């Protein structure tokens, strides 16, 4: 009983300390007040220092950030990144469920003012490469990229939200929310611990 209580407390503390900057909707990521950005207050820190700290945090987190980095000196930072097989989704294969891992390409944008960091909603695409296979009477299918859409597009069965807003793939929904909120938290936390010496 004590062990179970300890686990429950640990889970609650972990969830309370986890920053929820954005949540995924059929329109994309939105902040808690349903806007396309969120603002992190950093009292008594100059705009140039916030810019430098976030830039240093990004440079320490990403392997080769210069490839996708776009900056306006002292004002904004935008990073375009690509991560392979980071979003696992359980999909039906006719005989049951199969785990498929999707790649994420995304853009994060930060803007700065004295005491404030504005984070724009992450823009992303989740997709995986599918090799061609034999389809019986219809012959061979070609190799292709398969994209997880937010809403239904054409006859595609691979989309996240139904017309009524209900989530089709909970693991994908949770994975996207967790991935981007954890990444943003990591950048913001790391930018707050950088020493300017």
mmCIF file of C-alpha atoms in Angstrom:
data_model
loop_
_atom_site.group_PDB
_atom_site.id
_atom_site.type_symbol
_atom_site.label_atom_id
_atom_site.label_comp_id
_atom_site.label_asym_id
_atom_site.label_seq_id
_atom_site.Cartn_x
_atom_site.Cartn_y
_atom_site.Cartn_z
ATOM 1 C CA UNK A 1 0.000 0.000 0.000
ATOM 2 C CA UNK A 2 2.802 2.429 0.899
ATOM 3 C CA UNK A 3 4.600 1.571 -2.343
ATOM 4 C CA UNK A 4 1.449 2.309 -4.361
ATOM 5 C CA UNK A 5 0.934 5.635 -2.544
ATOM 6 C CA UNK A 6 4.555 6.579 -3.294
ATOM 7 C CA UNK A 7 4.056 5.851 -6.993
ATOM 8 C CA UNK A 8 0.838 7.917 -7.099
ATOM 9 C CA UNK A 9 2.576 10.872 -5.421
ATOM 10 C CA UNK A 10 5.536 10.600 -7.809
ATOM 11 C CA UNK A 11 3.221 10.610 -10.847
ATOM 12 C CA UNK A 12 1.304 13.647 -9.541
ATOM 13 C CA UNK A 13 4.476 15.610 -8.801
ATOM 14 C CA UNK A 14 5.877 14.728 -12.239
ATOM 15 C CA UNK A 15 2.693 15.874 -13.977
ATOM 16 C CA UNK A 16 2.509 19.108 -11.968
ATOM 17 C CA UNK A 17 6.119 19.989 -12.804
ATOM 18 C CA UNK A 18 5.568 19.327 -16.515
ATOM 19 C CA UNK A 19 4.894 22.530 -18.420
ATOM 20 C CA UNK A 20 1.977 22.373 -20.821
ATOM 21 C CA UNK A 21 2.742 25.112 -23.341
ATOM 22 C CA UNK A 22 0.456 23.805 -26.101
ATOM 23 C CA UNK A 23 -2.221 21.198 -26.767
ATOM 24 C CA UNK A 24 -2.997 19.631 -30.125
ATOM 25 C CA UNK A 25 -6.362 20.361 -31.774
ATOM 26 C CA UNK A 26 -7.784 19.748 -35.273
ATOM 27 C CA UNK A 27 -6.407 23.211 -36.184
ATOM 28 C CA UNK A 28 -2.905 22.422 -34.889
ATOM 29 C CA UNK A 29 -1.253 23.337 -31.609
ATOM 30 C CA UNK A 30 -2.899 26.032 -29.472
ATOM 31 C CA UNK A 31 -1.948 27.525 -26.108
ATOM 32 C CA UNK A 32 -4.054 27.241 -22.956
ATOM 33 C CA UNK A 33 -5.990 30.366 -24.002
ATOM 34 C CA UNK A 34 -6.508 28.945 -27.540
ATOM 35 C CA UNK A 35 -4.098 31.313 -29.280
ATOM 36 C CA UNK A 36 -1.320 30.357 -31.693
ATOM 37 C CA UNK A 37 1.437 31.363 -29.274
ATOM 38 C CA UNK A 38 2.288 31.373 -25.595
ATOM 39 C CA UNK A 39 4.381 33.814 -23.577
ATOM 40 C CA UNK A 40 6.883 32.781 -20.918
ATOM 41 C CA UNK A 41 7.526 35.522 -18.353
ATOM 42 C CA UNK A 42 11.181 35.945 -17.351
ATOM 43 C CA UNK A 43 11.194 39.014 -15.061
ATOM 44 C CA UNK A 44 14.173 41.382 -14.987
ATOM 45 C CA UNK A 45 16.004 39.814 -17.939
ATOM 46 C CA UNK A 46 16.881 41.939 -20.959
ATOM 47 C CA UNK A 47 15.724 40.987 -24.453
ATOM 48 C CA UNK A 48 19.285 40.452 -25.710
ATOM 49 C CA UNK A 49 20.108 38.156 -22.785
ATOM 50 C CA UNK A 50 16.964 36.060 -23.353
ATOM 51 C CA UNK A 51 17.840 35.769 -27.034
ATOM 52 C CA UNK A 52 21.428 34.693 -26.317
ATOM 53 C CA UNK A 53 20.378 32.193 -23.638
ATOM 54 C CA UNK A 54 17.739 30.503 -25.829
ATOM 55 C CA UNK A 55 20.191 30.421 -28.759
ATOM 56 C CA UNK A 56 22.842 28.808 -26.535
ATOM 57 C CA UNK A 57 20.278 26.310 -25.211
ATOM 58 C CA UNK A 58 19.287 25.334 -28.774
ATOM 59 C CA UNK A 59 22.948 24.976 -29.756
ATOM 60 C CA UNK A 60 23.554 22.646 -26.806
ATOM 61 C CA UNK A 61 20.439 20.486 -27.398
ATOM 62 C CA UNK A 62 20.606 19.937 -31.177
ATOM 63 C CA UNK A 63 23.491 18.123 -32.886
ATOM 64 C CA UNK A 64 23.785 20.444 -35.866
ATOM 65 C CA UNK A 65 21.439 23.389 -35.241
ATOM 66 C CA UNK A 66 23.087 25.711 -37.771
ATOM 67 C CA UNK A 67 21.545 23.640 -40.592
ATOM 68 C CA UNK A 68 17.973 24.681 -39.739
ATOM 69 C CA UNK A 69 18.590 27.855 -37.772
ATOM 70 C CA UNK A 70 17.207 31.205 -38.858
ATOM 71 C CA UNK A 71 17.739 34.247 -36.620
ATOM 72 C CA UNK A 72 17.081 37.948 -36.504
ATOM 73 C CA UNK A 73 19.869 39.084 -34.180
ATOM 74 C CA UNK A 74 18.474 39.812 -30.707
ATOM 75 C CA UNK A 75 14.822 39.504 -31.805
ATOM 76 C CA UNK A 76 13.850 36.025 -33.007
ATOM 77 C CA UNK A 77 15.052 32.464 -33.452
ATOM 78 C CA UNK A 78 13.471 29.855 -35.667
ATOM 79 C CA UNK A 79 14.726 26.288 -35.909
ATOM 80 C CA UNK A 80 13.621 23.717 -38.475
ATOM 81 C CA UNK A 81 14.438 20.190 -37.314
ATOM 82 C CA UNK A 82 13.922 16.571 -38.335
ATOM 83 C CA UNK A 83 13.808 13.571 -35.994
ATOM 84 C CA UNK A 84 13.564 9.978 -37.207
ATOM 85 C CA UNK A 85 11.151 7.426 -35.752
ATOM 86 C CA UNK A 86 10.190 9.416 -32.636
ATOM 87 C CA UNK A 87 6.403 9.025 -32.813
ATOM 88 C CA UNK A 88 5.158 5.444 -32.270
ATOM 89 C CA UNK A 89 1.579 4.753 -33.399
ATOM 90 C CA UNK A 90 -0.379 1.487 -33.155
ATOM 91 C CA UNK A 91 -2.195 0.897 -36.432
ATOM 92 C CA UNK A 92 -4.497 -1.881 -37.544
ATOM 93 C CA UNK A 93 -2.953 -4.251 -40.088
ATOM 94 C CA UNK A 94 -5.997 -6.451 -40.655
ATOM 95 C CA UNK A 95 -4.837 -9.086 -38.142
ATOM 96 C CA UNK A 96 -4.425 -6.853 -35.117
ATOM 97 C CA UNK A 97 -2.348 -3.799 -34.277
ATOM 98 C CA UNK A 98 1.187 -3.080 -35.431
ATOM 99 C CA UNK A 99 3.499 -0.438 -33.997
ATOM 100 C CA UNK A 100 4.724 1.999 -36.662
ATOM 101 C CA UNK A 101 7.224 4.772 -35.941
ATOM 102 C CA UNK A 102 6.815 8.124 -37.656
ATOM 103 C CA UNK A 103 9.437 10.781 -38.372
ATOM 104 C CA UNK A 104 8.774 14.366 -37.301
ATOM 105 C CA UNK A 105 9.827 17.461 -39.185
ATOM 106 C CA UNK A 106 8.954 20.668 -37.376
ATOM 107 C CA UNK A 107 9.632 24.342 -36.854
ATOM 108 C CA UNK A 108 9.912 26.124 -33.502
ATOM 109 C CA UNK A 109 9.945 29.921 -33.341
ATOM 110 C CA UNK A 110 10.895 32.145 -30.398
ATOM 111 C CA UNK A 111 10.512 35.951 -30.204
ATOM 112 C CA UNK A 112 11.920 38.162 -27.464
ATOM 113 C CA UNK A 113 11.112 41.313 -25.476
ATOM 114 C CA UNK A 114 12.482 42.471 -22.127
ATOM 115 C CA UNK A 115 11.243 39.913 -19.571
ATOM 116 C CA UNK A 116 9.292 37.815 -22.108
ATOM 117 C CA UNK A 117 9.790 34.928 -24.523
ATOM 118 C CA UNK A 118 7.035 34.343 -27.042
ATOM 119 C CA UNK A 119 6.833 30.792 -28.405
ATOM 120 C CA UNK A 120 4.770 30.339 -31.562
ATOM 121 C CA UNK A 121 2.758 27.150 -31.993
ATOM 122 C CA UNK A 122 4.955 24.363 -33.346
ATOM 123 C CA UNK A 123 4.364 23.577 -37.016
ATOM 124 C CA UNK A 124 4.997 19.901 -37.793
ATOM 125 C CA UNK A 125 4.570 16.986 -40.151
ATOM 126 C CA UNK A 126 4.527 13.327 -39.053
ATOM 127 C CA UNK A 127 5.277 10.770 -41.755
ATOM 128 C CA UNK A 128 6.927 7.422 -42.426
ATOM 129 C CA UNK A 129 8.430 5.720 -45.439
ATOM 130 C CA UNK A 130 6.599 2.629 -46.716
ATOM 131 C CA UNK A 131 8.299 0.241 -49.092
ATOM 132 C CA UNK A 132 6.245 -1.162 -51.955
ATOM 133 C CA UNK A 133 4.630 -4.555 -51.564
ATOM 134 C CA UNK A 134 2.698 -7.100 -53.590
ATOM 135 C CA UNK A 135 -1.091 -6.553 -53.361
ATOM 136 C CA UNK A 136 -2.335 -9.698 -55.083
ATOM 137 C CA UNK A 137 -4.596 -9.045 -58.084
ATOM 138 C CA UNK A 138 -3.818 -5.304 -58.036
ATOM 139 C CA UNK A 139 -0.082 -5.946 -58.426
ATOM 140 C CA UNK A 140 2.782 -4.123 -56.780
ATOM 141 C CA UNK A 141 2.427 -0.860 -54.904
ATOM 142 C CA UNK A 142 5.266 1.656 -55.118
ATOM 143 C CA UNK A 143 7.420 3.034 -52.342
ATOM 144 C CA UNK A 144 5.884 6.121 -50.751
ATOM 145 C CA UNK A 145 5.824 8.501 -47.802
ATOM 146 C CA UNK A 146 2.684 8.184 -45.666
ATOM 147 C CA UNK A 147 1.635 11.285 -43.707
ATOM 148 C CA UNK A 148 -0.422 11.425 -40.509
ATOM 149 C CA UNK A 149 -2.873 14.259 -41.192
ATOM 150 C CA UNK A 150 -4.635 16.223 -38.461
ATOM 151 C CA UNK A 151 -8.023 15.885 -40.162
ATOM 152 C CA UNK A 152 -9.397 13.627 -42.893
ATOM 153 C CA UNK A 153 -8.082 14.491 -46.355
ATOM 154 C CA UNK A 154 -9.753 12.740 -49.281
ATOM 155 C CA UNK A 155 -10.120 8.987 -48.719
ATOM 156 C CA UNK A 156 -7.176 8.760 -46.330
ATOM 157 C CA UNK A 157 -7.729 6.672 -43.207
ATOM 158 C CA UNK A 158 -4.633 8.038 -41.519
ATOM 159 C CA UNK A 159 -5.751 11.161 -39.685
ATOM 160 C CA UNK A 160 -5.784 12.202 -36.038
ATOM 161 C CA UNK A 161 -9.137 13.941 -35.471
ATOM 162 C CA UNK A 162 -12.659 12.917 -36.480
ATOM 163 C CA UNK A 163 -15.056 15.607 -37.764
ATOM 164 C CA UNK A 164 -16.498 15.910 -34.229
ATOM 165 C CA UNK A 165 -13.017 16.542 -32.758
ATOM 166 C CA UNK A 166 -12.653 13.053 -31.247
ATOM 167 C CA UNK A 167 -9.093 11.681 -31.294
ATOM 168 C CA UNK A 168 -8.608 8.553 -33.453
ATOM 169 C CA UNK A 169 -5.112 7.557 -32.307
ATOM 170 C CA UNK A 170 -4.605 8.351 -28.604
ATOM 171 C CA UNK A 171 -0.961 7.230 -28.651
ATOM 172 C CA UNK A 172 -0.153 9.637 -31.503
ATOM 173 C CA UNK A 173 -2.076 12.476 -29.843
ATOM 174 C CA UNK A 174 -0.361 11.924 -26.480
ATOM 175 C CA UNK A 175 3.013 11.426 -28.160
ATOM 176 C CA UNK A 176 2.819 14.701 -30.102
ATOM 177 C CA UNK A 177 1.679 16.695 -27.065
ATOM 178 C CA UNK A 178 4.371 15.154 -24.865
ATOM 179 C CA UNK A 179 7.152 15.503 -27.437
ATOM 180 C CA UNK A 180 6.680 19.182 -28.184
ATOM 181 C CA UNK A 181 5.891 20.294 -24.636
ATOM 182 C CA UNK A 182 8.919 18.397 -23.284
ATOM 183 C CA UNK A 183 11.165 19.842 -25.994
ATOM 184 C CA UNK A 184 10.019 23.403 -25.313
ATOM 185 C CA UNK A 185 10.391 22.881 -21.561
ATOM 186 C CA UNK A 186 13.922 21.579 -22.100
ATOM 187 C CA UNK A 187 14.869 24.645 -24.167
ATOM 188 C CA UNK A 188 13.310 27.127 -21.708
ATOM 189 C CA UNK A 189 14.767 25.375 -18.629
ATOM 190 C CA UNK A 190 18.229 25.147 -20.185
ATOM 191 C CA UNK A 191 18.119 28.807 -21.254
ATOM 192 C CA UNK A 192 17.461 29.780 -17.638
ATOM 193 C CA UNK A 193 20.534 27.956 -16.334
ATOM 194 C CA UNK A 194 23.107 29.345 -18.749
ATOM 195 C CA UNK A 195 25.776 31.444 -17.088
ATOM 196 C CA UNK A 196 26.675 34.690 -18.773
ATOM 197 C CA UNK A 197 30.322 35.056 -17.879
#
